[in-house]
Amino acid sequence: LAKTTQPISMDSYEGQEVNITCSHNNIATNDYITWYQQFPSQGPRFIIQGYKTKVTNEVASLFIPADRKSSTLSLPRVSLSDTAVYYCLVGDMRDDKIIFGKGTRLHILP
Amino acid sequence: ETGVTQTPRHLVMGMTNKKSLKCEQHLGHNAMYWYKQSAKKPLELMFVYNFKEQTENNSVPSRFSPECPNSSHLFLHLHTLQPEDSALYLCASSQDGGGANYGYTFGSGTRLTVV
C-alpha cells in the first residue's frame, strides 16, 4: 500500500475554497486515490475517488496531475459543518483492507 | 444512517466484564471489518472478514474475539479488557473485499470506556 503524506491541520473561513494536498510518491500503476471525511465520534465517510486528471461530484473535486504523485481535494465554499478530519488513501482496487494515516484536521472558522 | 449499524453506541465496562459489540449491514456487502480508533490516533485495522472467513488479524490481543456468523453480521466479543482499550470501535463493510467503486462504508462506532 502506497504511503501518503498530508498536512496535519489546516484552518480556513466560511465561504472559502479549501484545497488539501496529499503526496503519494510511490503510487503504483493499479492504485486509486480515495478521500474520506470523519467527524468526531463517527466513522469515516467516502467523499471522492479518482485515478487521474479531475473528478468532481456534488461534494468535492479531486485533482490528480499526470505523474499521479500527488492529489488535491478541493472543497468549494466551505461551511462550519465541513470541520472534520480528511484522509487521503491510495490503494489497489483489489485490496481487501485499507490503512488510514493521521489525516488532515480541517477547522473552519466563522 | 450509512447502512452499517453498530450497537451499542456507548459502552462502559469493568475490566472483569464480558461484553459484545454488534455490527449489521444491509448493503449486500460481503466483507466486514473492525477498526479501533484511540484518541488523537489514526484508525487501526483489527480484523477483516471476507465471505464470513477471517482473512486478517492485525496482531490483536486475544481479549478481543471477532465472530462473523454471516456476511451481514459481525461481532466483537470483549473480555478482561484494560483501560488502554478504551476507544471508538468502528465497523465497516465493502463489496468484494476491496476498494472497488465507492470504497468502504463505516458505521457510527461504539464508544467503549473500560474502567
PDB file of C-alpha atoms in Angstrom:
ATOM      1  CA  LEU A   1       0.000   0.000   0.000  1.00  0.00           C
ATOM      2  CA  ALA A   2       1.424   3.350  -1.011  1.00  0.00           C
ATOM      3  CA  LYS A   3       2.299   5.727   1.802  1.00  0.00           C
ATOM      4  CA  THR A   4       0.655   9.133   1.832  1.00  0.00           C
ATOM      5  CA  THR A   5       1.688  12.449   3.363  1.00  0.00           C
ATOM      6  CA  GLN A   6      -0.753  15.269   4.052  1.00  0.00           C
ATOM      7  CA  PRO A   7      -0.731  18.340   6.307  1.00  0.00           C
ATOM      8  CA  ILE A   8      -1.609  17.645   9.901  1.00  0.00           C
ATOM      9  CA  SER A   9      -4.007  20.561  10.166  1.00  0.00           C
ATOM     10  CA  MET A  10      -5.478  23.481   8.245  1.00  0.00           C
ATOM     11  CA  ASP A  11      -7.668  26.449   9.101  1.00  0.00           C
ATOM     12  CA  SER A  12      -9.969  28.299   6.755  1.00  0.00           C
ATOM     13  CA  TYR A  13     -13.016  30.551   6.836  1.00  0.00           C
ATOM     14  CA  GLU A  14     -16.583  30.010   5.854  1.00  0.00           C
ATOM     15  CA  GLY A  15     -17.258  30.617   2.183  1.00  0.00           C
ATOM     16  CA  GLN A  16     -13.669  29.975   1.137  1.00  0.00           C
ATOM     17  CA  GLU A  17     -12.427  27.242  -1.166  1.00  0.00           C
ATOM     18  CA  VAL A  18     -10.183  24.770   0.652  1.00  0.00           C
ATOM     19  CA  ASN A  19      -7.540  22.683  -1.055  1.00  0.00           C
ATOM     20  CA  ILE A  20      -5.870  19.805   0.777  1.00  0.00           C
ATOM     21  CA  THR A  21      -2.898  18.252  -0.968  1.00  0.00           C
ATOM     22  CA  CYS A  22      -1.715  14.706  -0.445  1.00  0.00           C
ATOM     23  CA  SER A  23       1.658  13.342  -1.572  1.00  0.00           C
ATOM     24  CA  HIS A  24       1.971   9.724  -2.665  1.00  0.00           C
ATOM     25  CA  ASN A  25       5.312   9.455  -4.434  1.00  0.00           C
ATOM     26  CA  ASN A  26       5.345   5.661  -4.677  1.00  0.00           C
ATOM     27  CA  ILE A  27       1.851   5.208  -6.045  1.00  0.00           C
ATOM     28  CA  ALA A  28       1.540   2.058  -8.151  1.00  0.00           C
ATOM     29  CA  THR A  29       0.002   1.753 -11.595  1.00  0.00           C
ATOM     30  CA  ASN A  30      -3.108  -0.019 -10.301  1.00  0.00           C
ATOM     31  CA  ASP A  31      -3.648   2.294  -7.325  1.00  0.00           C
ATOM     32  CA  TYR A  32      -6.649   4.567  -6.963  1.00  0.00           C
ATOM     33  CA  ILE A  33      -6.806   7.658  -4.749  1.00  0.00           C
ATOM     34  CA  THR A  34      -9.667   7.906  -2.281  1.00  0.00           C
ATOM     35  CA  TRP A  35     -10.583  10.605   0.204  1.00  0.00           C
ATOM     36  CA  TYR A  36     -12.652  10.136   3.343  1.00  0.00           C
ATOM     37  CA  GLN A  37     -14.122  12.621   5.807  1.00  0.00           C
ATOM     38  CA  GLN A  38     -14.535  11.896   9.514  1.00  0.00           C
ATOM     39  CA  PHE A  39     -16.499  13.910  12.058  1.00  0.00           C
ATOM     40  CA  PRO A  40     -15.812  13.448  15.786  1.00  0.00           C
ATOM     41  CA  SER A  41     -17.165  10.197  17.202  1.00  0.00           C
ATOM     42  CA  GLN A  42     -18.334   8.996  13.800  1.00  0.00           C
ATOM     43  CA  GLY A  43     -16.959   6.632  11.201  1.00  0.00           C
ATOM     44  CA  PRO A  44     -15.175   7.940   8.101  1.00  0.00           C
ATOM     45  CA  ARG A  45     -17.368   8.743   5.133  1.00  0.00           C
ATOM     46  CA  PHE A  46     -16.346   8.296   1.499  1.00  0.00           C
ATOM     47  CA  ILE A  47     -16.013  11.627  -0.309  1.00  0.00           C
ATOM     48  CA  ILE A  48     -14.431  11.031  -3.689  1.00  0.00           C
ATOM     49  CA  GLN A  49     -12.226   8.638  -5.619  1.00  0.00           C
ATOM     50  CA  GLY A  50     -10.141   9.038  -8.744  1.00  0.00           C
ATOM     51  CA  TYR A  51      -7.362   7.612 -10.866  1.00  0.00           C
ATOM     52  CA  LYS A  52      -6.138  10.528 -12.968  1.00  0.00           C
ATOM     53  CA  THR A  53      -6.991  14.076 -14.119  1.00  0.00           C
ATOM     54  CA  LYS A  54     -10.057  15.532 -12.456  1.00  0.00           C
ATOM     55  CA  VAL A  55     -13.084  14.056 -10.757  1.00  0.00           C
ATOM     56  CA  THR A  56     -15.998  16.110  -9.492  1.00  0.00           C
ATOM     57  CA  ASN A  57     -19.100  15.204  -7.522  1.00  0.00           C
ATOM     58  CA  GLU A  58     -21.671  17.119  -5.517  1.00  0.00           C
ATOM     59  CA  VAL A  59     -19.347  17.366  -2.526  1.00  0.00           C
ATOM     60  CA  ALA A  60     -15.834  17.963  -3.820  1.00  0.00           C
ATOM     61  CA  SER A  61     -13.358  17.878  -6.671  1.00  0.00           C
ATOM     62  CA  LEU A  62     -10.231  15.794  -6.897  1.00  0.00           C
ATOM     63  CA  PHE A  63      -7.316  16.967  -8.995  1.00  0.00           C
ATOM     64  CA  ILE A  64      -4.634  14.462  -9.960  1.00  0.00           C
ATOM     65  CA  PRO A  65      -1.623  15.550 -12.039  1.00  0.00           C
ATOM     66  CA  ALA A  66      -0.245  13.431 -14.845  1.00  0.00           C
ATOM     67  CA  ASP A  67       2.501  11.863 -12.724  1.00  0.00           C
ATOM     68  CA  ARG A  68      -0.080  10.924 -10.047  1.00  0.00           C
ATOM     69  CA  LYS A  69       2.460  11.510  -7.281  1.00  0.00           C
ATOM     70  CA  SER A  70       0.099  13.867  -5.519  1.00  0.00           C
ATOM     71  CA  SER A  71      -3.567  14.747  -5.427  1.00  0.00           C
ATOM     72  CA  THR A  72      -5.588  17.726  -4.226  1.00  0.00           C
ATOM     73  CA  LEU A  73      -9.001  17.575  -2.628  1.00  0.00           C
ATOM     74  CA  SER A  74     -10.910  20.764  -3.279  1.00  0.00           C
ATOM     75  CA  LEU A  75     -13.903  21.752  -1.148  1.00  0.00           C
ATOM     76  CA  PRO A  76     -15.829  24.693  -2.629  1.00  0.00           C
ATOM     77  CA  ARG A  77     -17.274  27.356  -0.330  1.00  0.00           C
ATOM     78  CA  VAL A  78     -16.804  25.552   2.960  1.00  0.00           C
ATOM     79  CA  SER A  79     -19.102  25.952   5.930  1.00  0.00           C
ATOM     80  CA  LEU A  80     -18.638  25.321   9.647  1.00  0.00           C
ATOM     81  CA  SER A  81     -20.011  21.819   9.153  1.00  0.00           C
ATOM     82  CA  ASP A  82     -17.018  20.927   6.981  1.00  0.00           C
ATOM     83  CA  THR A  83     -14.836  20.934  10.089  1.00  0.00           C
ATOM     84  CA  ALA A  84     -13.554  17.363  10.162  1.00  0.00           C
ATOM     85  CA  VAL A  85     -10.548  15.145   9.579  1.00  0.00           C
ATOM     86  CA  TYR A  86      -9.851  14.351   5.922  1.00  0.00           C
ATOM     87  CA  TYR A  87      -7.967  11.208   4.965  1.00  0.00           C
ATOM     88  CA  CYS A  88      -6.173  10.520   1.713  1.00  0.00           C
ATOM     89  CA  LEU A  89      -5.733   6.848   0.886  1.00  0.00           C
ATOM     90  CA  VAL A  90      -4.011   5.159  -2.003  1.00  0.00           C
ATOM     91  CA  GLY A  91      -4.505   1.535  -2.882  1.00  0.00           C
ATOM     92  CA  ASP A  92      -5.290  -1.128  -5.407  1.00  0.00           C
ATOM     93  CA  MET A  93      -8.984  -1.678  -6.056  1.00  0.00           C
ATOM     94  CA  ARG A  94      -8.381  -5.327  -5.173  1.00  0.00           C
ATOM     95  CA  ASP A  95      -7.003  -4.561  -1.714  1.00  0.00           C
ATOM     96  CA  ASP A  96      -9.047  -6.220   0.972  1.00  0.00           C
ATOM     97  CA  LYS A  97      -8.156  -3.681   3.610  1.00  0.00           C
ATOM     98  CA  ILE A  98      -7.408  -0.019   3.892  1.00  0.00           C
ATOM     99  CA  ILE A  99      -4.890   1.599   6.188  1.00  0.00           C
ATOM    100  CA  PHE A 100      -5.570   5.100   7.408  1.00  0.00           C
ATOM    101  CA  GLY A 101      -2.895   7.692   8.115  1.00  0.00           C
ATOM    102  CA  LYS A 102      -3.276  10.611  10.502  1.00  0.00           C
ATOM    103  CA  GLY A 103      -5.300  12.686   8.068  1.00  0.00           C
ATOM    104  CA  THR A 104      -5.675  16.456   7.907  1.00  0.00           C
ATOM    105  CA  ARG A 105      -7.667  18.152  10.635  1.00  0.00           C
ATOM    106  CA  LEU A 106      -9.583  20.951   8.899  1.00  0.00           C
ATOM    107  CA  HIS A 107     -11.006  23.678  11.088  1.00  0.00           C
ATOM    108  CA  ILE A 108     -13.448  26.119   9.537  1.00  0.00           C
ATOM    109  CA  LEU A 109     -13.778  29.469  11.274  1.00  0.00           C
ATOM    110  CA  PRO A 110     -16.782  31.826  11.087  1.00  0.00           C
TER     111      PRO A 110
ATOM    112  CA  GLU B   1     -27.657   6.351   8.617  1.00  0.00           C
ATOM    113  CA  THR B   2     -24.952   4.820   6.470  1.00  0.00           C
ATOM    114  CA  GLY B   3     -26.356   1.337   6.081  1.00  0.00           C
ATOM    115  CA  VAL B   4     -23.936  -0.055   8.655  1.00  0.00           C
ATOM    116  CA  THR B   5     -25.453  -0.143  12.145  1.00  0.00           C
ATOM    117  CA  GLN B   6     -23.421  -0.571  15.287  1.00  0.00           C
ATOM    118  CA  THR B   7     -24.769  -1.259  18.755  1.00  0.00           C
ATOM    119  CA  PRO B   8     -24.427  -0.140  21.421  1.00  0.00           C
ATOM    120  CA  ARG B   9     -23.320   3.415  20.660  1.00  0.00           C
ATOM    121  CA  HIS B  10     -21.749   3.748  24.101  1.00  0.00           C
ATOM    122  CA  LEU B  11     -20.464   1.088  26.489  1.00  0.00           C
ATOM    123  CA  VAL B  12     -18.828   1.304  29.885  1.00  0.00           C
ATOM    124  CA  MET B  13     -17.415  -1.926  31.249  1.00  0.00           C
ATOM    125  CA  GLY B  14     -15.221  -3.106  34.066  1.00  0.00           C
ATOM    126  CA  MET B  15     -12.014  -4.968  33.438  1.00  0.00           C
ATOM    127  CA  THR B  16     -13.562  -8.272  34.525  1.00  0.00           C
ATOM    128  CA  ASN B  17     -16.711  -7.949  32.419  1.00  0.00           C
ATOM    129  CA  LYS B  18     -17.595  -9.705  29.205  1.00  0.00           C
ATOM    130  CA  LYS B  19     -19.460  -7.745  26.566  1.00  0.00           C
ATOM    131  CA  SER B  20     -20.058  -7.865  22.830  1.00  0.00           C
ATOM    132  CA  LEU B  21     -20.221  -5.226  20.135  1.00  0.00           C
ATOM    133  CA  LYS B  22     -22.548  -5.810  17.222  1.00  0.00           C
ATOM    134  CA  CYS B  23     -22.386  -4.638  13.633  1.00  0.00           C
ATOM    135  CA  GLU B  24     -25.020  -5.171  10.978  1.00  0.00           C
ATOM    136  CA  GLN B  25     -25.112  -4.170   7.322  1.00  0.00           C
ATOM    137  CA  HIS B  26     -27.869  -4.497   4.751  1.00  0.00           C
ATOM    138  CA  LEU B  27     -25.881  -3.231   1.791  1.00  0.00           C
ATOM    139  CA  GLY B  28     -25.262  -6.636   0.286  1.00  0.00           C
ATOM    140  CA  HIS B  29     -21.558  -6.348   1.020  1.00  0.00           C
ATOM    141  CA  ASN B  30     -19.542  -9.480   1.620  1.00  0.00           C
ATOM    142  CA  ALA B  31     -16.553  -8.090   3.510  1.00  0.00           C
ATOM    143  CA  MET B  32     -16.637  -6.648   7.010  1.00  0.00           C
ATOM    144  CA  TYR B  33     -14.011  -5.022   9.186  1.00  0.00           C
ATOM    145  CA  TRP B  34     -13.291  -3.929  12.735  1.00  0.00           C
ATOM    146  CA  TYR B  35     -11.200  -0.806  13.324  1.00  0.00           C
ATOM    147  CA  LYS B  36     -10.069   0.757  16.590  1.00  0.00           C
ATOM    148  CA  GLN B  37      -9.602   4.495  16.968  1.00  0.00           C
ATOM    149  CA  SER B  38      -7.959   5.776  20.123  1.00  0.00           C
ATOM    150  CA  ALA B  39      -7.943   9.442  20.991  1.00  0.00           C
ATOM    151  CA  LYS B  40      -5.955  11.546  18.531  1.00  0.00           C
ATOM    152  CA  LYS B  41      -4.601   8.449  16.777  1.00  0.00           C
ATOM    153  CA  PRO B  42      -5.173   7.019  13.296  1.00  0.00           C
ATOM    154  CA  LEU B  43      -7.632   4.232  12.774  1.00  0.00           C
ATOM    155  CA  GLU B  44      -6.096   0.828  13.404  1.00  0.00           C
ATOM    156  CA  LEU B  45      -7.315  -2.139  11.394  1.00  0.00           C
ATOM    157  CA  MET B  46      -8.094  -5.061  13.703  1.00  0.00           C
ATOM    158  CA  PHE B  47      -9.883  -7.778  11.746  1.00  0.00           C
ATOM    159  CA  VAL B  48     -11.045  -8.448   8.196  1.00  0.00           C
ATOM    160  CA  TYR B  49     -13.709 -10.936   7.143  1.00  0.00           C
ATOM    161  CA  ASN B  50     -14.390 -11.939   3.547  1.00  0.00           C
ATOM    162  CA  PHE B  51     -17.415 -14.123   2.909  1.00  0.00           C
ATOM    163  CA  LYS B  52     -17.534 -14.929   6.652  1.00  0.00           C
ATOM    164  CA  GLU B  53     -13.915 -16.092   6.687  1.00  0.00           C
ATOM    165  CA  GLN B  54     -11.329 -14.190   8.683  1.00  0.00           C
ATOM    166  CA  THR B  55      -8.590 -13.044   6.337  1.00  0.00           C
ATOM    167  CA  GLU B  56      -6.743 -10.605   8.572  1.00  0.00           C
ATOM    168  CA  ASN B  57      -5.880 -10.465  12.243  1.00  0.00           C
ATOM    169  CA  ASN B  58      -3.664  -7.481  12.753  1.00  0.00           C
ATOM    170  CA  SER B  59      -1.847  -8.773  15.860  1.00  0.00           C
ATOM    171  CA  VAL B  60      -4.851  -8.086  18.039  1.00  0.00           C
ATOM    172  CA  PRO B  61      -4.723  -9.364  21.659  1.00  0.00           C
ATOM    173  CA  SER B  62      -6.830 -12.423  22.372  1.00  0.00           C
ATOM    174  CA  ARG B  63      -9.065 -10.465  24.739  1.00  0.00           C
ATOM    175  CA  PHE B  64     -10.733  -9.283  21.521  1.00  0.00           C
ATOM    176  CA  SER B  65     -12.559 -12.118  19.777  1.00  0.00           C
ATOM    177  CA  PRO B  66     -14.391 -11.498  16.485  1.00  0.00           C
ATOM    178  CA  GLU B  67     -17.284 -13.525  15.151  1.00  0.00           C
ATOM    179  CA  CYS B  68     -18.886 -13.363  11.732  1.00  0.00           C
ATOM    180  CA  PRO B  69     -21.899 -15.715  11.502  1.00  0.00           C
ATOM    181  CA  ASN B  70     -22.897 -14.434   8.058  1.00  0.00           C
ATOM    182  CA  SER B  71     -21.964 -11.688   5.634  1.00  0.00           C
ATOM    183  CA  SER B  72     -24.400  -9.242   7.222  1.00  0.00           C
ATOM    184  CA  HIS B  73     -23.387  -9.523  10.859  1.00  0.00           C
ATOM    185  CA  LEU B  74     -20.141  -9.031  12.710  1.00  0.00           C
ATOM    186  CA  PHE B  75     -19.490  -9.205  16.432  1.00  0.00           C
ATOM    187  CA  LEU B  76     -16.566  -8.264  18.615  1.00  0.00           C
ATOM    188  CA  HIS B  77     -16.539 -10.147  21.905  1.00  0.00           C
ATOM    189  CA  LEU B  78     -14.668  -8.427  24.702  1.00  0.00           C
ATOM    190  CA  HIS B  79     -13.312  -9.916  27.922  1.00  0.00           C
ATOM    191  CA  THR B  80     -10.834  -8.857  30.591  1.00  0.00           C
ATOM    192  CA  LEU B  81     -10.085  -5.599  28.829  1.00  0.00           C
ATOM    193  CA  GLN B  82      -7.609  -2.992  30.004  1.00  0.00           C
ATOM    194  CA  PRO B  83      -8.205   0.746  30.423  1.00  0.00           C
ATOM    195  CA  GLU B  84      -5.992   1.396  27.377  1.00  0.00           C
ATOM    196  CA  ASP B  85      -8.556  -0.484  25.291  1.00  0.00           C
ATOM    197  CA  SER B  86     -10.924   2.437  25.722  1.00  0.00           C
ATOM    198  CA  ALA B  87     -11.530   3.772  22.213  1.00  0.00           C
ATOM    199  CA  LEU B  88     -14.026   4.203  19.407  1.00  0.00           C
ATOM    200  CA  TYR B  89     -14.589   0.849  17.715  1.00  0.00           C
ATOM    201  CA  LEU B  90     -15.699   1.145  14.133  1.00  0.00           C
ATOM    202  CA  CYS B  91     -17.207  -1.445  11.863  1.00  0.00           C
ATOM    203  CA  ALA B  92     -17.046  -1.158   8.079  1.00  0.00           C
ATOM    204  CA  SER B  93     -18.191  -3.165   5.094  1.00  0.00           C
ATOM    205  CA  SER B  94     -17.301  -3.318   1.428  1.00  0.00           C
ATOM    206  CA  GLN B  95     -18.202  -5.188  -1.719  1.00  0.00           C
ATOM    207  CA  ASP B  96     -15.885  -7.942  -2.883  1.00  0.00           C
ATOM    208  CA  GLY B  97     -13.429  -7.238  -0.065  1.00  0.00           C
ATOM    209  CA  GLY B  98     -11.790  -4.441  -1.966  1.00  0.00           C
ATOM    210  CA  GLY B  99     -11.752  -0.752  -2.512  1.00  0.00           C
ATOM    211  CA  ALA B 100     -13.837  -1.081  -5.642  1.00  0.00           C
ATOM    212  CA  ASN B 101     -16.410   1.512  -6.602  1.00  0.00           C
ATOM    213  CA  TYR B 102     -17.238   3.621  -3.595  1.00  0.00           C
ATOM    214  CA  GLY B 103     -14.903   2.091  -1.081  1.00  0.00           C
ATOM    215  CA  TYR B 104     -15.874   1.238   2.401  1.00  0.00           C
ATOM    216  CA  THR B 105     -18.980   2.107   4.385  1.00  0.00           C
ATOM    217  CA  PHE B 106     -18.452   2.730   8.070  1.00  0.00           C
ATOM    218  CA  GLY B 107     -20.847   2.593  10.965  1.00  0.00           C
ATOM    219  CA  SER B 108     -21.035   5.330  13.596  1.00  0.00           C
ATOM    220  CA  GLY B 109     -18.988   3.307  16.045  1.00  0.00           C
ATOM    221  CA  THR B 110     -19.209   2.162  19.646  1.00  0.00           C
ATOM    222  CA  ARG B 111     -17.537   4.416  22.199  1.00  0.00           C
ATOM    223  CA  LEU B 112     -16.025   1.971  24.708  1.00  0.00           C
ATOM    224  CA  THR B 113     -14.784   3.001  28.137  1.00  0.00           C
ATOM    225  CA  VAL B 114     -13.021   0.433  30.304  1.00  0.00           C
ATOM    226  CA  VAL B 115     -12.968   1.282  33.998  1.00  0.00           C
TER     227      VAL B 115
END
